[in-house]
Amino acid sequence: MMHPLDIKFSTPLEREYEAWIIQGIENYFISLGVKVAIWAVSPDEEVSWPADEKLVVGKKLVGLQLKKVEYKDNRKRPKDFGRLNWKFHNPPGQFDLVMKFPEIFYCLPTFVNREFKRQAIHHCLFWRPKQSEKRDLNAWYDNSQARTPHKSIAKAPRWGLFIEQVMGCSVGKKVKAINDAKDYVESIREAMIQPLDDREGYDRPNGKSQTGIPRAESAVYVIALPYQS
């Protein structure tokens, strides 16, 4: 039987995880006949908007910040999921963005095997740090020896529970008017821009540094899905 921690060819890149997970979310809702909108909010461009406003008004907005997983194989068998960990250092300000907006969750893959790409959303944690915990930019699946308050996040919601919480209105931000949605998403983009503006040599209008070095890549994926009033 294939194992999620078997590496095939190489460990997936973050952009590969993003593609697999977003495709999986879209396929999930298509199979249910539910119309949703999913788009990326980037600090380097003006906020684009779905052409059909019906996809947003009367919906609930949830943000996902995707991060790749790191797996430290200790060569022991069976393979230990507790060796999975995630780092939130880059780009600067991303962790604080998640903390600032309670509707944004980290989406954290728990697999490194490319054969699991079509089941990606079922092998992810949907997690956000607690306000009461010490600020730390590392998290582990389950490692009691880790020097971080986020040393065991394995029990964070998986896709089924996460989307049930969204549907049950305990997670997400309700949107009743198009301007409410636009203002909210713009506030996310502005919060993403600020840490980059504070870095020496960056020119905000065109999203590139004055020295020609591109800004750090970052995007929050926003999902708009129906809620029952």
JSON list of N, CA and C in Angstrom, two decimals, residues 177-205:
[
{"chain": "A", "resi": 177, "resn": "ALA", "atom": "N", "xyz": [-23.55, 42.30, 1.00]},
{"chain": "A", "resi": 177, "resn": "ALA", "atom": "CA", "xyz": [-23.50, 43.28, -0.09]},
{"chain": "A", "resi": 177, "resn": "ALA", "atom": "C", "xyz": [-22.15, 43.22, -0.76]},
{"chain": "A", "resi": 178, "resn": "ILE", "atom": "N", "xyz": [-22.12, 43.53, -2.06]},
{"chain": "A", "resi": 178, "resn": "ILE", "atom": "CA", "xyz": [-20.88, 43.41, -2.82]},
{"chain": "A", "resi": 178, "resn": "ILE", "atom": "C", "xyz": [-19.80, 44.34, -2.29]},
{"chain": "A", "resi": 179, "resn": "ASN", "atom": "N", "xyz": [-20.16, 45.52, -1.83]},
{"chain": "A", "resi": 179, "resn": "ASN", "atom": "CA", "xyz": [-19.15, 46.45, -1.31]},
{"chain": "A", "resi": 179, "resn": "ASN", "atom": "C", "xyz": [-18.53, 45.94, -0.03]},
{"chain": "A", "resi": 180, "resn": "ASP", "atom": "N", "xyz": [-19.33, 45.23, 0.78]},
{"chain": "A", "resi": 180, "resn": "ASP", "atom": "CA", "xyz": [-18.78, 44.64, 2.00]},
{"chain": "A", "resi": 180, "resn": "ASP", "atom": "C", "xyz": [-17.67, 43.65, 1.66]},
{"chain": "A", "resi": 181, "resn": "ALA", "atom": "N", "xyz": [-17.93, 42.84, 0.64]},
{"chain": "A", "resi": 181, "resn": "ALA", "atom": "CA", "xyz": [-16.94, 41.84, 0.23]},
{"chain": "A", "resi": 181, "resn": "ALA", "atom": "C", "xyz": [-15.69, 42.51, -0.33]},
{"chain": "A", "resi": 182, "resn": "LYS", "atom": "N", "xyz": [-15.89, 43.51, -1.18]},
{"chain": "A", "resi": 182, "resn": "LYS", "atom": "CA", "xyz": [-14.75, 44.21, -1.79]},
{"chain": "A", "resi": 182, "resn": "LYS", "atom": "C", "xyz": [-13.88, 44.87, -0.72]},
{"chain": "A", "resi": 183, "resn": "ASP", "atom": "N", "xyz": [-14.52, 45.54, 0.23]},
{"chain": "A", "resi": 183, "resn": "ASP", "atom": "CA", "xyz": [-13.76, 46.22, 1.28]},
{"chain": "A", "resi": 183, "resn": "ASP", "atom": "C", "xyz": [-12.98, 45.22, 2.13]},
{"chain": "A", "resi": 184, "resn": "TYR", "atom": "N", "xyz": [-13.60, 44.08, 2.41]},
{"chain": "A", "resi": 184, "resn": "TYR", "atom": "CA", "xyz": [-12.95, 43.08, 3.24]},
{"chain": "A", "resi": 184, "resn": "TYR", "atom": "C", "xyz": [-11.73, 42.50, 2.54]},
{"chain": "A", "resi": 185, "resn": "VAL", "atom": "N", "xyz": [-11.89, 42.12, 1.27]},
{"chain": "A", "resi": 185, "resn": "VAL", "atom": "CA", "xyz": [-10.78, 41.52, 0.53]},
{"chain": "A", "resi": 185, "resn": "VAL", "atom": "C", "xyz": [-9.68, 42.56, 0.31]},
{"chain": "A", "resi": 186, "resn": "GLU", "atom": "N", "xyz": [-10.06, 43.81, 0.07]},
{"chain": "A", "resi": 186, "resn": "GLU", "atom": "CA", "xyz": [-9.05, 44.86, -0.09]},
{"chain": "A", "resi": 186, "resn": "GLU", "atom": "C", "xyz": [-8.26, 45.05, 1.21]},
{"chain": "A", "resi": 187, "resn": "SER", "atom": "N", "xyz": [-8.93, 44.90, 2.35]},
{"chain": "A", "resi": 187, "resn": "SER", "atom": "CA", "xyz": [-8.23, 45.04, 3.63]},
{"chain": "A", "resi": 187, "resn": "SER", "atom": "C", "xyz": [-7.20, 43.93, 3.81]},
{"chain": "A", "resi": 188, "resn": "ILE", "atom": "N", "xyz": [-7.50, 42.74, 3.29]},
{"chain": "A", "resi": 188, "resn": "ILE", "atom": "CA", "xyz": [-6.53, 41.65, 3.33]},
{"chain": "A", "resi": 188, "resn": "ILE", "atom": "C", "xyz": [-5.31, 42.00, 2.47]},
{"chain": "A", "resi": 189, "resn": "ARG", "atom": "N", "xyz": [-5.56, 42.50, 1.27]},
{"chain": "A", "resi": 189, "resn": "ARG", "atom": "CA", "xyz": [-4.45, 42.86, 0.38]},
{"chain": "A", "resi": 189, "resn": "ARG", "atom": "C", "xyz": [-3.58, 43.95, 1.00]},
{"chain": "A", "resi": 190, "resn": "GLU", "atom": "N", "xyz": [-4.21, 44.97, 1.59]},
{"chain": "A", "resi": 190, "resn": "GLU", "atom": "CA", "xyz": [-3.46, 46.05, 2.21]},
{"chain": "A", "resi": 190, "resn": "GLU", "atom": "C", "xyz": [-2.59, 45.52, 3.35]},
{"chain": "A", "resi": 191, "resn": "ALA", "atom": "N", "xyz": [-3.13, 44.57, 4.11]},
{"chain": "A", "resi": 191, "resn": "ALA", "atom": "CA", "xyz": [-2.36, 44.00, 5.22]},
{"chain": "A", "resi": 191, "resn": "ALA", "atom": "C", "xyz": [-1.19, 43.18, 4.70]},
{"chain": "A", "resi": 192, "resn": "MET", "atom": "N", "xyz": [-1.34, 42.59, 3.51]},
{"chain": "A", "resi": 192, "resn": "MET", "atom": "CA", "xyz": [-0.25, 41.83, 2.91]},
{"chain": "A", "resi": 192, "resn": "MET", "atom": "C", "xyz": [0.85, 42.75, 2.38]},
{"chain": "A", "resi": 193, "resn": "ILE", "atom": "N", "xyz": [0.46, 43.93, 1.92]},
{"chain": "A", "resi": 193, "resn": "ILE", "atom": "CA", "xyz": [1.42, 44.88, 1.35]},
{"chain": "A", "resi": 193, "resn": "ILE", "atom": "C", "xyz": [2.33, 45.47, 2.42]},
{"chain": "A", "resi": 194, "resn": "GLN", "atom": "N", "xyz": [1.80, 45.76, 3.59]},
{"chain": "A", "resi": 194, "resn": "GLN", "atom": "CA", "xyz": [2.51, 46.53, 4.60]},
{"chain": "A", "resi": 194, "resn": "GLN", "atom": "C", "xyz": [3.88, 45.98, 4.96]},
{"chain": "A", "resi": 195, "resn": "PRO", "atom": "N", "xyz": [4.01, 44.66, 5.25]},
{"chain": "A", "resi": 195, "resn": "PRO", "atom": "CA", "xyz": [5.35, 44.16, 5.60]},
{"chain": "A", "resi": 195, "resn": "PRO", "atom": "C", "xyz": [6.36, 44.34, 4.47]},
{"chain": "A", "resi": 196, "resn": "LEU", "atom": "N", "xyz": [5.90, 44.32, 3.23]},
{"chain": "A", "resi": 196, "resn": "LEU", "atom": "CA", "xyz": [6.80, 44.50, 2.10]},
{"chain": "A", "resi": 196, "resn": "LEU", "atom": "C", "xyz": [7.20, 45.96, 1.95]},
{"chain": "A", "resi": 197, "resn": "ASP", "atom": "N", "xyz": [6.26, 46.88, 2.20]},
{"chain": "A", "resi": 197, "resn": "ASP", "atom": "CA", "xyz": [6.56, 48.31, 2.14]},
{"chain": "A", "resi": 197, "resn": "ASP", "atom": "C", "xyz": [7.62, 48.68, 3.16]},
{"chain": "A", "resi": 198, "resn": "ASP", "atom": "N", "xyz": [7.63, 47.98, 4.29]},
{"chain": "A", "resi": 198, "resn": "ASP", "atom": "CA", "xyz": [8.57, 48.29, 5.35]},
{"chain": "A", "resi": 198, "resn": "ASP", "atom": "C", "xyz": [9.99, 47.82, 5.06]},
{"chain": "A", "resi": 199, "resn": "ARG", "atom": "N", "xyz": [10.14, 47.00, 4.03]},
{"chain": "A", "resi": 199, "resn": "ARG", "atom": "CA", "xyz": [11.47, 46.50, 3.69]},
{"chain": "A", "resi": 199, "resn": "ARG", "atom": "C", "xyz": [12.18, 47.51, 2.78]},
{"chain": "A", "resi": 200, "resn": "GLU", "atom": "N", "xyz": [13.41, 47.77, 3.10]},
{"chain": "A", "resi": 200, "resn": "GLU", "atom": "CA", "xyz": [14.17, 48.81, 2.39]},
{"chain": "A", "resi": 200, "resn": "GLU", "atom": "C", "xyz": [14.27, 48.51, 0.90]},
{"chain": "A", "resi": 201, "resn": "GLY", "atom": "N", "xyz": [14.02, 49.55, 0.07]},
{"chain": "A", "resi": 201, "resn": "GLY", "atom": "CA", "xyz": [14.22, 49.42, -1.37]},
{"chain": "A", "resi": 201, "resn": "GLY", "atom": "C", "xyz": [13.01, 48.98, -2.15]},
{"chain": "A", "resi": 202, "resn": "TYR", "atom": "N", "xyz": [11.84, 48.85, -1.50]},
{"chain": "A", "resi": 202, "resn": "TYR", "atom": "CA", "xyz": [10.67, 48.37, -2.23]},
{"chain": "A", "resi": 202, "resn": "TYR", "atom": "C", "xyz": [9.81, 49.52, -2.70]},
{"chain": "A", "resi": 203, "resn": "ASP", "atom": "N", "xyz": [9.30, 49.36, -3.90]},
{"chain": "A", "resi": 203, "resn": "ASP", "atom": "CA", "xyz": [8.46, 50.37, -4.53]},
{"chain": "A", "resi": 203, "resn": "ASP", "atom": "C", "xyz": [7.06, 49.81, -4.67]},
{"chain": "A", "resi": 204, "resn": "ARG", "atom": "N", "xyz": [6.12, 50.32, -3.90]},
{"chain": "A", "resi": 204, "resn": "ARG", "atom": "CA", "xyz": [4.79, 49.75, -3.81]},
{"chain": "A", "resi": 204, "resn": "ARG", "atom": "C", "xyz": [4.01, 49.72, -5.13]},
{"chain": "A", "resi": 205, "resn": "PRO", "atom": "N", "xyz": [3.99, 50.78, -5.95]},
{"chain": "A", "resi": 205, "resn": "PRO", "atom": "CA", "xyz": [3.10, 50.78, -7.11]},
{"chain": "A", "resi": 205, "resn": "PRO", "atom": "C", "xyz": [3.26, 49.61, -8.06]}
]
